[in-house]
Amino acid sequence: MGAREWFEHIRDESEQLDKRKHELDEERAALGPKGQTLGSIGGGGNADGMADVDALILREQAYDLDRARLDAEIEQATNVLYGMSGRGGLARRKGSNVADILCCHYLQGMTYAEIAERLLDDAKAAHWCTVRAMRAFAYIDRMGMDYLSQT
């Protein structure tokens, strides 16, 4: 897997986890406290009132494991961009703007237009950001992610 594919994978996983978190939060809110009744009036209710809660807890635990795995990948990607010291990696070799473009787009989910507006104060420079990102991926593939993260 090349650098671009790996960063795209991280971005896609992050988006999916954000959606899962939102769904879990909504489900938890729907299962919130409700009026309690004594006895079983009317019948036909859920025989195990905790089954939905137990299922939600299992899904939340799976989410937490997936989030921890993704956080480790994001840390690795950050090391490639900025080195383990925070002063190396791609930023040291090609400039902090180049590393920031990849970080903002792939790790923070910003569009290239948003990045251009923030970094260059010119939303029309999105194409410049895209070109820089593609060149950065070629450089990362040439140099190696492990090498860049160690520098």
PDB file of C-alpha atoms in Angstrom:
ATOM      1  CA  MET A   1       0.000   0.000   0.000  1.00  0.00           C
ATOM      2  CA  GLY A   2       1.382   3.371  -1.008  1.00  0.00           C
ATOM      3  CA  ALA A   3       1.371   6.493   1.133  1.00  0.00           C
ATOM      4  CA  ARG A   4      -1.656   7.995  -0.599  1.00  0.00           C
ATOM      5  CA  GLU A   5      -3.726   4.842  -0.178  1.00  0.00           C
ATOM      6  CA  TRP A   6      -2.725   4.618   3.495  1.00  0.00           C
ATOM      7  CA  PHE A   7      -3.668   8.233   4.215  1.00  0.00           C
ATOM      8  CA  GLU A   8      -6.962   7.768   2.320  1.00  0.00           C
ATOM      9  CA  HIS A   9      -7.643   4.655   4.400  1.00  0.00           C
ATOM     10  CA  ILE A  10      -7.105   6.675   7.591  1.00  0.00           C
ATOM     11  CA  ARG A  11      -9.420   9.447   6.374  1.00  0.00           C
ATOM     12  CA  ASP A  12     -12.140   6.955   5.365  1.00  0.00           C
ATOM     13  CA  GLU A  13     -11.881   5.033   8.652  1.00  0.00           C
ATOM     14  CA  SER A  14     -12.115   8.280  10.607  1.00  0.00           C
ATOM     15  CA  GLU A  15     -15.274   9.314   8.739  1.00  0.00           C
ATOM     16  CA  GLN A  16     -16.852   5.901   9.325  1.00  0.00           C
ATOM     17  CA  LEU A  17     -15.997   5.976  13.027  1.00  0.00           C
ATOM     18  CA  ASP A  18     -17.459   9.467  13.373  1.00  0.00           C
ATOM     19  CA  LYS A  19     -20.719   8.193  11.858  1.00  0.00           C
ATOM     20  CA  ARG A  20     -20.706   5.142  14.157  1.00  0.00           C
ATOM     21  CA  LYS A  21     -20.134   7.360  17.191  1.00  0.00           C
ATOM     22  CA  HIS A  22     -23.052   9.577  16.201  1.00  0.00           C
ATOM     23  CA  GLU A  23     -25.305   6.528  15.761  1.00  0.00           C
ATOM     24  CA  LEU A  24     -24.216   5.098  19.115  1.00  0.00           C
ATOM     25  CA  ASP A  25     -24.903   8.430  20.841  1.00  0.00           C
ATOM     26  CA  GLU A  26     -28.378   8.559  19.292  1.00  0.00           C
ATOM     27  CA  GLU A  27     -29.081   4.972  20.311  1.00  0.00           C
ATOM     28  CA  ARG A  28     -27.901   5.632  23.872  1.00  0.00           C
ATOM     29  CA  ALA A  29     -30.184   8.671  24.060  1.00  0.00           C
ATOM     30  CA  ALA A  30     -33.118   6.591  22.788  1.00  0.00           C
ATOM     31  CA  LEU A  31     -32.467   3.997  25.491  1.00  0.00           C
ATOM     32  CA  GLY A  32     -32.329   6.682  28.181  1.00  0.00           C
ATOM     33  CA  PRO A  33     -34.481   6.644  31.281  1.00  0.00           C
ATOM     34  CA  LYS A  34     -38.147   6.068  30.697  1.00  0.00           C
ATOM     35  CA  GLY A  35     -41.099   5.922  33.029  1.00  0.00           C
ATOM     36  CA  GLN A  36     -41.098   2.739  35.052  1.00  0.00           C
ATOM     37  CA  THR A  37     -44.195   0.716  35.866  1.00  0.00           C
ATOM     38  CA  LEU A  38     -44.692  -1.812  38.587  1.00  0.00           C
ATOM     39  CA  GLY A  39     -45.808  -5.194  37.427  1.00  0.00           C
ATOM     40  CA  SER A  40     -46.551  -6.174  33.886  1.00  0.00           C
ATOM     41  CA  ILE A  41     -49.574  -4.261  32.741  1.00  0.00           C
ATOM     42  CA  GLY A  42     -50.676  -5.080  29.237  1.00  0.00           C
ATOM     43  CA  GLY A  43     -47.987  -7.722  28.609  1.00  0.00           C
ATOM     44  CA  GLY A  44     -46.278  -8.113  25.267  1.00  0.00           C
ATOM     45  CA  GLY A  45     -43.209  -6.129  26.320  1.00  0.00           C
ATOM     46  CA  ASN A  46     -39.582  -7.071  25.964  1.00  0.00           C
ATOM     47  CA  ALA A  47     -38.968 -10.030  28.271  1.00  0.00           C
ATOM     48  CA  ASP A  48     -35.377  -8.928  28.829  1.00  0.00           C
ATOM     49  CA  GLY A  49     -35.390  -5.168  29.180  1.00  0.00           C
ATOM     50  CA  MET A  50     -31.593  -5.099  29.381  1.00  0.00           C
ATOM     51  CA  ALA A  51     -30.953  -6.899  26.068  1.00  0.00           C
ATOM     52  CA  ASP A  52     -30.916  -3.636  24.105  1.00  0.00           C
ATOM     53  CA  VAL A  53     -28.604  -2.028  26.644  1.00  0.00           C
ATOM     54  CA  ASP A  54     -26.265  -5.028  26.597  1.00  0.00           C
ATOM     55  CA  ALA A  55     -26.145  -4.982  22.795  1.00  0.00           C
ATOM     56  CA  LEU A  56     -25.361  -1.254  22.833  1.00  0.00           C
ATOM     57  CA  ILE A  57     -22.563  -1.769  25.336  1.00  0.00           C
ATOM     58  CA  LEU A  58     -21.014  -4.433  23.090  1.00  0.00           C
ATOM     59  CA  ARG A  59     -21.183  -2.095  20.077  1.00  0.00           C
ATOM     60  CA  GLU A  60     -19.623   0.710  22.118  1.00  0.00           C
ATOM     61  CA  GLN A  61     -16.783  -1.587  23.185  1.00  0.00           C
ATOM     62  CA  ALA A  62     -16.166  -2.554  19.555  1.00  0.00           C
ATOM     63  CA  TYR A  63     -16.178   1.140  18.640  1.00  0.00           C
ATOM     64  CA  ASP A  64     -13.638   1.897  21.395  1.00  0.00           C
ATOM     65  CA  LEU A  65     -11.300  -0.824  20.081  1.00  0.00           C
ATOM     66  CA  ASP A  66     -11.597   0.453  16.513  1.00  0.00           C
ATOM     67  CA  ARG A  67     -11.008   4.036  17.705  1.00  0.00           C
ATOM     68  CA  ALA A  68      -7.859   3.000  19.591  1.00  0.00           C
ATOM     69  CA  ARG A  69      -6.545   1.211  16.507  1.00  0.00           C
ATOM     70  CA  LEU A  70      -7.238   4.245  14.333  1.00  0.00           C
ATOM     71  CA  ASP A  71      -5.645   6.599  16.880  1.00  0.00           C
ATOM     72  CA  ALA A  72      -2.457   4.512  16.659  1.00  0.00           C
ATOM     73  CA  GLU A  73      -2.508   4.825  12.856  1.00  0.00           C
ATOM     74  CA  ILE A  74      -3.051   8.579  13.112  1.00  0.00           C
ATOM     75  CA  GLU A  75      -0.063   8.817  15.436  1.00  0.00           C
ATOM     76  CA  GLN A  76       2.052   6.892  12.911  1.00  0.00           C
ATOM     77  CA  ALA A  77       0.883   9.190  10.112  1.00  0.00           C
ATOM     78  CA  THR A  78       1.693  12.231  12.211  1.00  0.00           C
ATOM     79  CA  ASN A  79       5.187  10.842  12.778  1.00  0.00           C
ATOM     80  CA  VAL A  80       5.650  10.495   9.004  1.00  0.00           C
ATOM     81  CA  LEU A  81       4.533  14.098   8.530  1.00  0.00           C
ATOM     82  CA  TYR A  82       6.392  15.702  11.435  1.00  0.00           C
ATOM     83  CA  GLY A  83       8.813  13.069  12.753  1.00  0.00           C
ATOM     84  CA  MET A  84       8.751  11.576  16.226  1.00  0.00           C
ATOM     85  CA  SER A  85      10.283  14.756  17.625  1.00  0.00           C
ATOM     86  CA  GLY A  86       7.667  16.954  15.964  1.00  0.00           C
ATOM     87  CA  ARG A  87      10.421  18.749  14.037  1.00  0.00           C
ATOM     88  CA  GLY A  88      11.289  16.225  11.352  1.00  0.00           C
ATOM     89  CA  GLY A  89       9.570  13.977   8.874  1.00  0.00           C
ATOM     90  CA  LEU A  90       8.086  15.336   5.691  1.00  0.00           C
ATOM     91  CA  ALA A  91       7.821  18.823   7.208  1.00  0.00           C
ATOM     92  CA  ARG A  92      11.583  19.022   7.625  1.00  0.00           C
ATOM     93  CA  ARG A  93      12.317  17.672   4.152  1.00  0.00           C
ATOM     94  CA  LYS A  94       9.655  19.431   2.068  1.00  0.00           C
ATOM     95  CA  GLY A  95       8.388  22.209   4.304  1.00  0.00           C
ATOM     96  CA  SER A  96       5.743  22.479   6.948  1.00  0.00           C
ATOM     97  CA  ASN A  97       3.084  23.712   4.478  1.00  0.00           C
ATOM     98  CA  VAL A  98       3.308  20.431   2.575  1.00  0.00           C
ATOM     99  CA  ALA A  99       2.979  18.357   5.755  1.00  0.00           C
ATOM    100  CA  ASP A 100       0.166  20.615   6.946  1.00  0.00           C
ATOM    101  CA  ILE A 101      -1.751  20.063   3.697  1.00  0.00           C
ATOM    102  CA  LEU A 102      -1.678  16.284   4.181  1.00  0.00           C
ATOM    103  CA  CYS A 103      -2.476  16.575   7.873  1.00  0.00           C
ATOM    104  CA  CYS A 104      -5.425  18.889   7.313  1.00  0.00           C
ATOM    105  CA  HIS A 105      -6.912  16.934   4.411  1.00  0.00           C
ATOM    106  CA  TYR A 106      -6.330  13.331   5.471  1.00  0.00           C
ATOM    107  CA  LEU A 107      -6.170  13.477   9.267  1.00  0.00           C
ATOM    108  CA  GLN A 108      -8.547  16.360   9.985  1.00  0.00           C
ATOM    109  CA  GLY A 109     -10.984  15.942   7.085  1.00  0.00           C
ATOM    110  CA  MET A 110     -10.690  19.423   5.595  1.00  0.00           C
ATOM    111  CA  THR A 111     -11.200  20.063   1.883  1.00  0.00           C
ATOM    112  CA  TYR A 112      -8.373  21.423  -0.232  1.00  0.00           C
ATOM    113  CA  ALA A 113     -10.319  24.685  -0.637  1.00  0.00           C
ATOM    114  CA  GLU A 114     -10.561  25.055   3.152  1.00  0.00           C
ATOM    115  CA  ILE A 115      -6.851  24.341   3.474  1.00  0.00           C
ATOM    116  CA  ALA A 116      -5.982  26.876   0.789  1.00  0.00           C
ATOM    117  CA  GLU A 117      -8.110  29.478   2.542  1.00  0.00           C
ATOM    118  CA  ARG A 118      -6.497  28.766   5.901  1.00  0.00           C
ATOM    119  CA  LEU A 119      -2.866  28.372   4.809  1.00  0.00           C
ATOM    120  CA  LEU A 120      -2.712  30.726   1.860  1.00  0.00           C
ATOM    121  CA  ASP A 121      -5.658  33.023   2.476  1.00  0.00           C
ATOM    122  CA  ASP A 122      -6.833  32.111  -1.036  1.00  0.00           C
ATOM    123  CA  ALA A 123      -9.571  29.496  -1.544  1.00  0.00           C
ATOM    124  CA  LYS A 124      -8.785  29.448  -5.281  1.00  0.00           C
ATOM    125  CA  ALA A 125      -5.411  27.868  -4.532  1.00  0.00           C
ATOM    126  CA  ALA A 126      -7.007  24.463  -3.884  1.00  0.00           C
ATOM    127  CA  HIS A 127      -5.363  23.091  -7.024  1.00  0.00           C
ATOM    128  CA  TRP A 128      -1.962  24.144  -5.652  1.00  0.00           C
ATOM    129  CA  CYS A 129      -2.705  22.150  -2.484  1.00  0.00           C
ATOM    130  CA  THR A 130      -3.714  19.103  -4.512  1.00  0.00           C
ATOM    131  CA  VAL A 131      -0.533  19.212  -6.584  1.00  0.00           C
ATOM    132  CA  ARG A 132       1.597  19.614  -3.447  1.00  0.00           C
ATOM    133  CA  ALA A 133      -0.153  16.639  -1.840  1.00  0.00           C
ATOM    134  CA  MET A 134       0.436  14.370  -4.845  1.00  0.00           C
ATOM    135  CA  ARG A 135       4.107  15.372  -4.980  1.00  0.00           C
ATOM    136  CA  ALA A 136       4.394  14.748  -1.249  1.00  0.00           C
ATOM    137  CA  PHE A 137       2.993  11.231  -1.619  1.00  0.00           C
ATOM    138  CA  ALA A 138       5.509  10.469  -4.374  1.00  0.00           C
ATOM    139  CA  TYR A 139       8.293  11.713  -2.100  1.00  0.00           C
ATOM    140  CA  ILE A 140       7.036   9.670   0.868  1.00  0.00           C
ATOM    141  CA  ASP A 141       6.889   6.544  -1.302  1.00  0.00           C
ATOM    142  CA  ARG A 142      10.428   7.190  -2.551  1.00  0.00           C
ATOM    143  CA  MET A 143      11.932   7.871   0.879  1.00  0.00           C
ATOM    144  CA  GLY A 144       9.840   5.447   2.907  1.00  0.00           C
ATOM    145  CA  MET A 145       7.444   6.133   5.747  1.00  0.00           C
ATOM    146  CA  ASP A 146       9.685   4.518   8.346  1.00  0.00           C
ATOM    147  CA  TYR A 147      12.635   6.673   7.340  1.00  0.00           C
ATOM    148  CA  LEU A 148      10.638   9.892   7.477  1.00  0.00           C
ATOM    149  CA  SER A 149       9.082   9.094  10.839  1.00  0.00           C
ATOM    150  CA  GLN A 150      12.554   8.517  12.312  1.00  0.00           C
ATOM    151  CA  THR A 151      14.031  11.795  11.054  1.00  0.00           C
TER     152      THR A 151
END
